[in-house]
PDB file of C-alpha atoms in Angstrom:
ATOM      1  CA  MET A   1     -39.407  -8.301  20.924  1.00  0.00           C
ATOM      2  CA  ALA A   2     -35.622  -8.056  20.982  1.00  0.00           C
ATOM      3  CA  SER A   3     -35.370  -9.720  17.568  1.00  0.00           C
ATOM      4  CA  SER A   4     -37.888  -7.224  16.135  1.00  0.00           C
ATOM      5  CA  VAL A   5     -35.852  -4.272  17.451  1.00  0.00           C
ATOM      6  CA  ALA A   6     -32.675  -5.773  16.003  1.00  0.00           C
ATOM      7  CA  SER A   7     -34.427  -6.333  12.678  1.00  0.00           C
ATOM      8  CA  TYR A   8     -35.628  -2.723  12.551  1.00  0.00           C
ATOM      9  CA  GLY A   9     -32.141  -1.493  13.450  1.00  0.00           C
ATOM     10  CA  LEU A  10     -30.556  -3.564  10.667  1.00  0.00           C
ATOM     11  CA  THR A  11     -33.156  -2.332   8.182  1.00  0.00           C
ATOM     12  CA  ASP A  12     -32.469   1.289   9.165  1.00  0.00           C
ATOM     13  CA  ALA A  13     -28.719   0.744   8.778  1.00  0.00           C
ATOM     14  CA  ILE A  14     -29.147  -0.772   5.310  1.00  0.00           C
ATOM     15  CA  THR A  15     -31.470   2.078   4.310  1.00  0.00           C
ATOM     16  CA  TRP A  16     -28.973   4.657   5.569  1.00  0.00           C
ATOM     17  CA  TRP A  17     -26.131   2.926   3.695  1.00  0.00           C
ATOM     18  CA  ASP A  18     -28.165   2.927   0.453  1.00  0.00           C
ATOM     19  CA  ASP A  19     -29.154   6.587   0.930  1.00  0.00           C
ATOM     20  CA  VAL A  20     -25.503   7.612   1.336  1.00  0.00           C
ATOM     21  CA  ASP A  21     -24.400   5.496  -1.649  1.00  0.00           C
ATOM     22  CA  ASN A  22     -27.002   7.095  -3.901  1.00  0.00           C
ATOM     23  CA  SER A  23     -26.424  10.658  -2.708  1.00  0.00           C
ATOM     24  CA  ALA A  24     -24.200  12.765  -4.980  1.00  0.00           C
ATOM     25  CA  VAL A  25     -23.513  15.100  -2.038  1.00  0.00           C
ATOM     26  CA  TRP A  26     -22.274  12.274   0.176  1.00  0.00           C
ATOM     27  CA  GLN A  27     -20.236  10.820  -2.675  1.00  0.00           C
ATOM     28  CA  ASP A  28     -18.420  14.149  -3.047  1.00  0.00           C
ATOM     29  CA  ARG A  29     -17.944  14.513   0.713  1.00  0.00           C
ATOM     30  CA  ILE A  30     -16.502  11.043   1.219  1.00  0.00           C
ATOM     31  CA  PHE A  31     -14.132  11.206  -1.744  1.00  0.00           C
ATOM     32  CA  HIS A  32     -12.979  14.669  -0.655  1.00  0.00           C
ATOM     33  CA  ILE A  33     -12.335  13.313   2.854  1.00  0.00           C
ATOM     34  CA  LEU A  34     -10.275  10.511   1.297  1.00  0.00           C
ATOM     35  CA  ALA A  35      -8.427  13.104  -0.787  1.00  0.00           C
ATOM     36  CA  GLY A  36      -7.640  15.128   2.342  1.00  0.00           C
ATOM     37  CA  LEU A  37      -6.430  12.076   4.284  1.00  0.00           C
ATOM     38  CA  THR A  38      -4.197  10.773   1.504  1.00  0.00           C
ATOM     39  CA  GLY A  39      -2.911  14.293   0.880  1.00  0.00           C
ATOM     40  CA  ALA A  40      -1.981  14.588   4.558  1.00  0.00           C
ATOM     41  CA  VAL A  41      -0.103  11.255   4.426  1.00  0.00           C
ATOM     42  CA  ALA A  42       1.715  12.445   1.281  1.00  0.00           C
ATOM     43  CA  ALA A  43       2.729  15.662   3.070  1.00  0.00           C
ATOM     44  CA  VAL A  44       4.058  13.708   6.077  1.00  0.00           C
ATOM     45  CA  ALA A  45       6.101  11.425   3.797  1.00  0.00           C
ATOM     46  CA  LEU A  46       7.537  14.430   1.923  1.00  0.00           C
ATOM     47  CA  ILE A  47       8.429  16.273   5.141  1.00  0.00           C
ATOM     48  CA  GLN A  48      10.159  13.162   6.479  1.00  0.00           C
ATOM     49  CA  LEU A  49      12.054  12.756   3.182  1.00  0.00           C
ATOM     50  CA  VAL A  50      13.284  16.362   3.402  1.00  0.00           C
ATOM     51  CA  ARG A  51      14.334  15.838   7.044  1.00  0.00           C
ATOM     52  CA  ILE A  52      16.304  12.705   6.127  1.00  0.00           C
ATOM     53  CA  GLU A  53      17.964  14.479   3.184  1.00  0.00           C
ATOM     54  CA  CYS A  54      18.970  17.385   5.423  1.00  0.00           C
ATOM     55  CA  ARG A  55      20.390  14.921   7.969  1.00  0.00           C
ATOM     56  CA  VAL A  56      22.406  12.721   5.570  1.00  0.00           C
ATOM     57  CA  PRO A  57      22.697  14.442   2.167  1.00  0.00           C
ATOM     58  CA  GLU A  58      26.058  12.781   1.471  1.00  0.00           C
ATOM     59  CA  TYR A  59      24.577   9.265   1.176  1.00  0.00           C
ATOM     60  CA  GLY A  60      22.497   9.901  -1.944  1.00  0.00           C
ATOM     61  CA  TRP A  61      19.289   7.942  -2.556  1.00  0.00           C
ATOM     62  CA  THR A  62      19.293   5.439   0.290  1.00  0.00           C
ATOM     63  CA  THR A  63      16.591   2.788   0.634  1.00  0.00           C
ATOM     64  CA  GLN A  64      15.011   4.877   3.388  1.00  0.00           C
ATOM     65  CA  LYS A  65      14.807   7.971   1.167  1.00  0.00           C
ATOM     66  CA  VAL A  66      13.370   6.037  -1.784  1.00  0.00           C
ATOM     67  CA  PHE A  67      10.772   4.437   0.520  1.00  0.00           C
ATOM     68  CA  HIS A  68       9.552   7.829   1.757  1.00  0.00           C
ATOM     69  CA  PHE A  69       9.614   9.296  -1.752  1.00  0.00           C
ATOM     70  CA  LEU A  70       7.457   6.456  -3.090  1.00  0.00           C
ATOM     71  CA  ASN A  71       5.059   6.884  -0.161  1.00  0.00           C
ATOM     72  CA  PHE A  72       4.743  10.537  -1.132  1.00  0.00           C
ATOM     73  CA  VAL A  73       4.099   9.697  -4.812  1.00  0.00           C
ATOM     74  CA  VAL A  74       1.531   6.974  -4.050  1.00  0.00           C
ATOM     75  CA  ASN A  75      -0.511   9.132  -1.698  1.00  0.00           C
ATOM     76  CA  ALA A  76      -0.199  12.314  -3.771  1.00  0.00           C
ATOM     77  CA  VAL A  77      -1.443  10.555  -6.916  1.00  0.00           C
ATOM     78  CA  ARG A  78      -4.221   8.838  -4.968  1.00  0.00           C
ATOM     79  CA  SER A  79      -5.256  12.192  -3.471  1.00  0.00           C
ATOM     80  CA  LEU A  80      -5.486  13.809  -6.925  1.00  0.00           C
ATOM     81  CA  VAL A  81      -7.569  10.896  -8.223  1.00  0.00           C
ATOM     82  CA  PHE A  82      -9.970  11.322  -5.278  1.00  0.00           C
ATOM     83  CA  VAL A  83     -10.186  15.099  -5.810  1.00  0.00           C
ATOM     84  CA  PHE A  84     -11.152  14.604  -9.466  1.00  0.00           C
ATOM     85  CA  ARG A  85     -13.088  11.347  -8.917  1.00  0.00           C
ATOM     86  CA  GLN A  86     -16.188  12.606 -10.747  1.00  0.00           C
ATOM     87  CA  GLY A  87     -14.084  13.563 -13.755  1.00  0.00           C
ATOM     88  CA  VAL A  88     -12.141  10.305 -13.669  1.00  0.00           C
ATOM     89  CA  GLN A  89     -15.430   8.385 -13.903  1.00  0.00           C
ATOM     90  CA  GLN A  90     -16.237  10.225 -17.168  1.00  0.00           C
ATOM     91  CA  ILE A  91     -12.873   9.620 -18.888  1.00  0.00           C
ATOM     92  CA  ARG A  92     -13.015   7.781 -22.198  1.00  0.00           C
ATOM     93  CA  PRO A  93     -11.769   5.327 -23.276  1.00  0.00           C
ATOM     94  CA  GLU A  94     -12.722   3.515 -20.080  1.00  0.00           C
ATOM     95  CA  ILE A  95      -9.335   1.783 -19.854  1.00  0.00           C
ATOM     96  CA  LEU A  96      -7.821   5.099 -18.705  1.00  0.00           C
ATOM     97  CA  GLN A  97     -10.091   4.958 -15.645  1.00  0.00           C
ATOM     98  CA  HIS A  98      -8.625   1.580 -14.712  1.00  0.00           C
ATOM     99  CA  VAL A  99      -5.074   2.870 -15.195  1.00  0.00           C
ATOM    100  CA  LEU A 100      -5.668   5.915 -12.967  1.00  0.00           C
ATOM    101  CA  LEU A 101      -7.383   3.837 -10.267  1.00  0.00           C
ATOM    102  CA  ASP A 102      -4.944   0.896 -10.343  1.00  0.00           C
ATOM    103  CA  MET A 103      -1.557   2.582 -10.865  1.00  0.00           C
ATOM    104  CA  PRO A 104      -1.311   3.956  -7.277  1.00  0.00           C
ATOM    105  CA  ALA A 105      -1.980   0.414  -6.010  1.00  0.00           C
ATOM    106  CA  LEU A 106       0.902  -0.909  -8.138  1.00  0.00           C
ATOM    107  CA  LEU A 107       3.179   1.827  -6.778  1.00  0.00           C
ATOM    108  CA  PHE A 108       2.009   0.921  -3.260  1.00  0.00           C
ATOM    109  CA  PHE A 109       3.132  -2.663  -3.903  1.00  0.00           C
ATOM    110  CA  THR A 110       6.570  -1.456  -5.105  1.00  0.00           C
ATOM    111  CA  THR A 111       6.925   0.853  -2.091  1.00  0.00           C
ATOM    112  CA  TYR A 112       6.362  -1.856   0.481  1.00  0.00           C
ATOM    113  CA  ALA A 113       8.191  -4.550  -1.514  1.00  0.00           C
ATOM    114  CA  LEU A 114      11.189  -2.224  -1.107  1.00  0.00           C
ATOM    115  CA  LEU A 115      10.784  -2.515   2.664  1.00  0.00           C
ATOM    116  CA  VAL A 116      10.759  -6.325   2.361  1.00  0.00           C
ATOM    117  CA  LEU A 117      13.949  -6.066   0.282  1.00  0.00           C
ATOM    118  CA  PHE A 118      15.603  -3.926   2.970  1.00  0.00           C
ATOM    119  CA  TRP A 119      14.733  -6.443   5.680  1.00  0.00           C
ATOM    120  CA  ALA A 120      15.899  -9.373   3.536  1.00  0.00           C
ATOM    121  CA  GLU A 121      19.266  -7.658   3.014  1.00  0.00           C
ATOM    122  CA  ILE A 122      19.665  -7.086   6.752  1.00  0.00           C
ATOM    123  CA  TYR A 123      18.716 -10.704   7.487  1.00  0.00           C
ATOM    124  CA  TYR A 124      21.151 -12.263   4.999  1.00  0.00           C
ATOM    125  CA  GLN A 125      24.008  -9.889   5.846  1.00  0.00           C
ATOM    126  CA  ALA A 126      23.571 -10.638   9.565  1.00  0.00           C
ATOM    127  CA  ARG A 127      23.858 -14.358   8.776  1.00  0.00           C
ATOM    128  CA  ALA A 128      26.946 -13.767   6.608  1.00  0.00           C
ATOM    129  CA  VAL A 129      25.062 -14.921   3.498  1.00  0.00           C
ATOM    130  CA  SER A 130      25.480 -13.133   0.179  1.00  0.00           C
ATOM    131  CA  SER A 131      22.623 -10.752  -0.613  1.00  0.00           C
ATOM    132  CA  ASP A 132      23.857  -9.817  -4.100  1.00  0.00           C
ATOM    133  CA  GLY A 133      20.916 -11.468  -5.837  1.00  0.00           C
ATOM    134  CA  LEU A 134      18.206  -9.713  -3.819  1.00  0.00           C
ATOM    135  CA  ARG A 135      18.092  -6.399  -5.697  1.00  0.00           C
ATOM    136  CA  PRO A 136      18.045  -7.990  -9.180  1.00  0.00           C
ATOM    137  CA  THR A 137      15.219 -10.234  -7.904  1.00  0.00           C
ATOM    138  CA  PHE A 138      13.358  -7.175  -6.593  1.00  0.00           C
ATOM    139  CA  TYR A 139      13.673  -5.404  -9.958  1.00  0.00           C
ATOM    140  CA  THR A 140      12.683  -8.555 -11.868  1.00  0.00           C
ATOM    141  CA  ILE A 141       9.566  -9.165  -9.752  1.00  0.00           C
ATOM    142  CA  ASN A 142       8.433  -5.557 -10.205  1.00  0.00           C
ATOM    143  CA  ALA A 143       9.138  -5.676 -13.957  1.00  0.00           C
ATOM    144  CA  VAL A 144       7.070  -8.871 -14.307  1.00  0.00           C
ATOM    145  CA  VAL A 145       4.181  -7.441 -12.246  1.00  0.00           C
ATOM    146  CA  TYR A 146       4.059  -4.181 -14.230  1.00  0.00           C
ATOM    147  CA  THR A 147       4.452  -5.975 -17.584  1.00  0.00           C
ATOM    148  CA  ILE A 148       1.578  -8.378 -16.882  1.00  0.00           C
ATOM    149  CA  GLN A 149      -0.668  -5.576 -15.600  1.00  0.00           C
ATOM    150  CA  ILE A 150       0.074  -3.378 -18.626  1.00  0.00           C
ATOM    151  CA  ALA A 151      -0.620  -6.349 -20.920  1.00  0.00           C
ATOM    152  CA  LEU A 152      -3.979  -6.885 -19.198  1.00  0.00           C
ATOM    153  CA  TRP A 153      -4.796  -3.189 -19.625  1.00  0.00           C
ATOM    154  CA  LEU A 154      -3.973  -3.379 -23.352  1.00  0.00           C
ATOM    155  CA  VAL A 155      -6.108  -6.488 -23.807  1.00  0.00           C
ATOM    156  CA  LEU A 156      -8.947  -4.780 -21.893  1.00  0.00           C
ATOM    157  CA  TRP A 157      -8.588  -1.728 -24.167  1.00  0.00           C
ATOM    158  CA  TRP A 158      -8.609  -3.906 -27.277  1.00  0.00           C
ATOM    159  CA  LYS A 159     -11.495  -6.116 -26.120  1.00  0.00           C
ATOM    160  CA  PRO A 160     -13.312  -4.683 -23.060  1.00  0.00           C
ATOM    161  CA  ILE A 161     -15.015  -7.831 -21.823  1.00  0.00           C
ATOM    162  CA  ARG A 162     -15.746  -8.717 -18.202  1.00  0.00           C
ATOM    163  CA  VAL A 163     -13.542 -11.831 -18.221  1.00  0.00           C
ATOM    164  CA  VAL A 164     -10.413  -9.726 -18.804  1.00  0.00           C
ATOM    165  CA  LEU A 165     -11.453  -7.289 -16.057  1.00  0.00           C
ATOM    166  CA  ILE A 166     -11.936 -10.221 -13.663  1.00  0.00           C
ATOM    167  CA  LEU A 167      -8.487 -11.589 -14.611  1.00  0.00           C
ATOM    168  CA  SER A 168      -6.947  -8.167 -13.921  1.00  0.00           C
ATOM    169  CA  LYS A 169      -8.484  -8.001 -10.449  1.00  0.00           C
ATOM    170  CA  ILE A 170      -7.563 -11.618  -9.648  1.00  0.00           C
ATOM    171  CA  PHE A 171      -4.005 -10.926 -10.771  1.00  0.00           C
ATOM    172  CA  PHE A 172      -3.746  -7.992  -8.402  1.00  0.00           C
ATOM    173  CA  ALA A 173      -5.247 -10.092  -5.612  1.00  0.00           C
ATOM    174  CA  GLY A 174      -2.413 -12.566  -6.246  1.00  0.00           C
ATOM    175  CA  VAL A 175       0.163  -9.765  -6.175  1.00  0.00           C
ATOM    176  CA  SER A 176      -1.240  -8.560  -2.838  1.00  0.00           C
ATOM    177  CA  LEU A 177      -1.105 -12.088  -1.402  1.00  0.00           C
ATOM    178  CA  PHE A 178       2.495 -12.390  -2.610  1.00  0.00           C
ATOM    179  CA  ALA A 179       3.377  -9.142  -0.805  1.00  0.00           C
ATOM    180  CA  ALA A 180       1.619 -10.313   2.376  1.00  0.00           C
ATOM    181  CA  LEU A 181       3.599 -13.569   2.334  1.00  0.00           C
ATOM    182  CA  GLY A 182       6.818 -11.612   1.702  1.00  0.00           C
ATOM    183  CA  PHE A 183       6.245  -9.602   4.888  1.00  0.00           C
ATOM    184  CA  LEU A 184       5.375 -12.760   6.794  1.00  0.00           C
ATOM    185  CA  LEU A 185       8.516 -14.540   5.552  1.00  0.00           C
ATOM    186  CA  TYR A 186      11.198 -11.869   5.910  1.00  0.00           C
ATOM    187  CA  GLY A 187       9.541  -9.873   8.689  1.00  0.00           C
ATOM    188  CA  GLY A 188       9.088 -13.101  10.619  1.00  0.00           C
ATOM    189  CA  ARG A 189      12.678 -14.218   9.975  1.00  0.00           C
ATOM    190  CA  LEU A 190      14.115 -10.870  11.034  1.00  0.00           C
ATOM    191  CA  PHE A 191      11.890 -10.777  14.121  1.00  0.00           C
ATOM    192  CA  LEU A 192      13.010 -14.255  15.219  1.00  0.00           C
ATOM    193  CA  MET A 193      16.657 -13.413  14.553  1.00  0.00           C
ATOM    194  CA  LEU A 194      16.427 -10.270  16.693  1.00  0.00           C
ATOM    195  CA  HIS A 195      14.468 -12.166  19.351  1.00  0.00           C
ATOM    196  CA  HIS A 196      17.276 -14.732  19.693  1.00  0.00           C
ATOM    197  CA  PHE A 197      20.061 -12.140  19.484  1.00  0.00           C
ATOM    198  CA  PRO A 198      22.334 -12.813  22.497  1.00  0.00           C
ATOM    199  CA  VAL A 199      23.023  -9.180  23.406  1.00  0.00           C
ATOM    200  CA  GLU A 200      20.191  -7.436  25.262  1.00  0.00           C
ATOM    201  CA  SER A 201      19.965  -3.703  24.557  1.00  0.00           C
ATOM    202  CA  LYS A 202      17.462  -0.882  24.227  1.00  0.00           C
ATOM    203  CA  GLY A 203      18.185  -0.610  20.487  1.00  0.00           C
ATOM    204  CA  ARG A 204      17.497  -4.331  19.999  1.00  0.00           C
ATOM    205  CA  ARG A 205      14.164  -4.089  21.819  1.00  0.00           C
ATOM    206  CA  LYS A 206      13.101  -1.081  19.747  1.00  0.00           C
ATOM    207  CA  LYS A 207      14.068  -2.776  16.469  1.00  0.00           C
ATOM    208  CA  LEU A 208      12.222  -5.930  17.563  1.00  0.00           C
ATOM    209  CA  GLN A 209       9.054  -3.921  18.215  1.00  0.00           C
ATOM    210  CA  GLU A 210       9.466  -2.000  14.941  1.00  0.00           C
ATOM    211  CA  VAL A 211       9.774  -5.157  12.847  1.00  0.00           C
ATOM    212  CA  GLY A 212       6.934  -6.883  14.708  1.00  0.00           C
ATOM    213  CA  TYR A 213       4.513  -3.967  14.360  1.00  0.00           C
ATOM    214  CA  ILE A 214       5.289  -3.280  10.690  1.00  0.00           C
ATOM    215  CA  THR A 215       5.104  -6.964   9.744  1.00  0.00           C
ATOM    216  CA  THR A 216       1.677  -7.264  11.371  1.00  0.00           C
ATOM    217  CA  ILE A 217       0.377  -4.022   9.819  1.00  0.00           C
ATOM    218  CA  CYS A 218       1.597  -4.733   6.279  1.00  0.00           C
ATOM    219  CA  PHE A 219       0.649  -8.422   6.268  1.00  0.00           C
ATOM    220  CA  THR A 220      -2.864  -7.482   7.404  1.00  0.00           C
ATOM    221  CA  CYS A 221      -3.354  -4.646   4.905  1.00  0.00           C
ATOM    222  CA  PHE A 222      -2.156  -6.719   1.911  1.00  0.00           C
ATOM    223  CA  LEU A 223      -4.296  -9.671   3.007  1.00  0.00           C
ATOM    224  CA  ILE A 224      -7.369  -7.411   3.250  1.00  0.00           C
ATOM    225  CA  ARG A 225      -6.561  -6.018  -0.207  1.00  0.00           C
ATOM    226  CA  CYS A 226      -6.293  -9.564  -1.584  1.00  0.00           C
ATOM    227  CA  ILE A 227      -9.682 -10.567  -0.145  1.00  0.00           C
ATOM    228  CA  MET A 228     -11.364  -7.355  -1.322  1.00  0.00           C
ATOM    229  CA  MET A 229      -9.933  -7.715  -4.846  1.00  0.00           C
ATOM    230  CA  CYS A 230     -11.393 -11.221  -5.051  1.00  0.00           C
ATOM    231  CA  LEU A 231     -14.805  -9.939  -3.887  1.00  0.00           C
ATOM    232  CA  ASN A 232     -14.481  -6.952  -6.219  1.00  0.00           C
ATOM    233  CA  ALA A 233     -13.893  -9.289  -9.172  1.00  0.00           C
ATOM    234  CA  PHE A 234     -17.020 -11.415  -8.726  1.00  0.00           C
ATOM    235  CA  ASP A 235     -19.511  -9.354  -6.691  1.00  0.00           C
ATOM    236  CA  LYS A 236     -20.895  -6.121  -8.167  1.00  0.00           C
ATOM    237  CA  ALA A 237     -22.002  -5.051  -4.678  1.00  0.00           C
ATOM    238  CA  ALA A 238     -18.293  -4.931  -3.746  1.00  0.00           C
ATOM    239  CA  ASP A 239     -17.217  -2.945  -6.838  1.00  0.00           C
ATOM    240  CA  LEU A 240     -14.665  -0.310  -5.827  1.00  0.00           C
ATOM    241  CA  ASP A 241     -14.383   1.313  -9.265  1.00  0.00           C
ATOM    242  CA  VAL A 242     -17.738   3.112  -9.196  1.00  0.00           C
ATOM    243  CA  LEU A 243     -18.878   6.366  -7.600  1.00  0.00           C
ATOM    244  CA  ASN A 244     -21.992   4.954  -5.948  1.00  0.00           C
ATOM    245  CA  HIS A 245     -20.082   2.861  -3.387  1.00  0.00           C
ATOM    246  CA  PRO A 246     -18.509   5.718  -1.386  1.00  0.00           C
ATOM    247  CA  ILE A 247     -18.757   4.061   2.049  1.00  0.00           C
ATOM    248  CA  LEU A 248     -17.127   0.866   0.766  1.00  0.00           C
ATOM    249  CA  ASN A 249     -14.387   2.931  -0.885  1.00  0.00           C
ATOM    250  CA  PHE A 250     -13.838   4.892   2.330  1.00  0.00           C
ATOM    251  CA  LEU A 251     -13.493   1.754   4.481  1.00  0.00           C
ATOM    252  CA  TYR A 252     -11.338  -0.022   1.889  1.00  0.00           C
ATOM    253  CA  TYR A 253      -8.786   2.751   1.346  1.00  0.00           C
ATOM    254  CA  LEU A 254      -8.743   3.569   5.054  1.00  0.00           C
ATOM    255  CA  LEU A 255      -7.831  -0.034   5.921  1.00  0.00           C
ATOM    256  CA  VAL A 256      -5.445  -0.915   3.077  1.00  0.00           C
ATOM    257  CA  GLU A 257      -3.588   2.358   2.454  1.00  0.00           C
ATOM    258  CA  ILE A 258      -4.257   5.328   4.732  1.00  0.00           C
ATOM    259  CA  ILE A 259      -3.992   3.702   8.182  1.00  0.00           C
ATOM    260  CA  PRO A 260      -1.098   1.351   7.232  1.00  0.00           C
ATOM    261  CA  CYS A 261       0.903   4.197   5.623  1.00  0.00           C
ATOM    262  CA  THR A 262       0.280   6.472   8.602  1.00  0.00           C
ATOM    263  CA  LEU A 263       1.311   3.838  11.147  1.00  0.00           C
ATOM    264  CA  VAL A 264       4.426   2.756   9.216  1.00  0.00           C
ATOM    265  CA  LEU A 265       5.574   6.357   8.711  1.00  0.00           C
ATOM    266  CA  PHE A 266       5.061   6.981  12.435  1.00  0.00           C
ATOM    267  CA  ILE A 267       7.019   3.859  13.419  1.00  0.00           C
ATOM    268  CA  LEU A 268       9.853   4.761  11.010  1.00  0.00           C
ATOM    269  CA  ARG A 269       9.937   8.425  12.033  1.00  0.00           C
ATOM    270  CA  LYS A 270      13.398   8.212  13.616  1.00  0.00           C
ATOM    271  CA  LEU A 271      16.085   9.957  11.559  1.00  0.00           C
ATOM    272  CA  PRO A 272      19.300   8.101  10.706  1.00  0.00           C
ATOM    273  CA  PRO A 273      22.473   9.125  12.604  1.00  0.00           C
ATOM    274  CA  LYS A 274      24.767  11.639  10.938  1.00  0.00           C
ATOM    275  CA  ARG A 275      27.825   9.378  11.047  1.00  0.00           C
ATOM    276  CA  GLY A 276      28.617   5.724  10.985  1.00  0.00           C
ATOM    277  CA  ILE A 277      25.704   4.645   8.787  1.00  0.00           C
ATOM    278  CA  THR A 278      26.154   1.125   7.497  1.00  0.00           C
ATOM    279  CA  GLN A 279      22.586  -0.080   7.209  1.00  0.00           C
ATOM    280  CA  TYR A 280      21.501   2.327   4.463  1.00  0.00           C
ATOM    281  CA  HIS A 281      22.536   1.544   0.912  1.00  0.00           C
ATOM    282  CA  PRO A 282      22.129   3.675  -2.194  1.00  0.00           C
ATOM    283  CA  ILE A 283      19.926   2.262  -4.962  1.00  0.00           C
ATOM    284  CA  HIS A 284      21.895   2.123  -8.171  1.00  0.00           C
TER     285      HIS A 284
END
């Protein structure tokens, strides 16, 4: 009896899921909700950027300012894509759809790779090790990622076959895994260094919690993105680039972008002090 009830409940859930996926009204509602959520995150990032600029205008484009600016750009672009999702699906040639859907994800990678760079600089400077090669490495990695992705887009435009599309998704899964491991490596190193720091203080405890929380959040979100990109590449039921999977899109973007961005912006909400800043460096 219990198994029959469970079976009916599962059948009803699957039916409801299919009804929502195939409903144009629900598709519009869900993508508009996503647009509103990403727009709200973009607004928070912009407000925080303005607050930081008003607090320390004399320090130019610090890592903290660039991080918030990129968060604003990523979420603003994503919000616009969600608002015009129906129109995006009709764009021809089809390669432009992939560019519009994938570019915010590339910018998301750059945004949070910048945070890994910041932590790596702190870690090496605290250990009296030269960090001069970190920024060139950061720029090189991003240049390679964007170059390969653009090359895949051009090949897909020239010869739109499924194998190239699968390679593009697998490549981005690899990029996401690389980012997840970067957070695990440098977030973990910085966490352990702070944990073994001999001087106990309130500031140390707060920084320890900050690094621990952000490492966990970002590692998890990039790992989920990696897994979903792999599923997306080989399973049409997990395709995120179509309108008739609105629930899957909602859960995916909620878990890999909206919630992580919101939590990280909340954790990093503290403004830098007006004087004596040594941990923020301009990006040249």
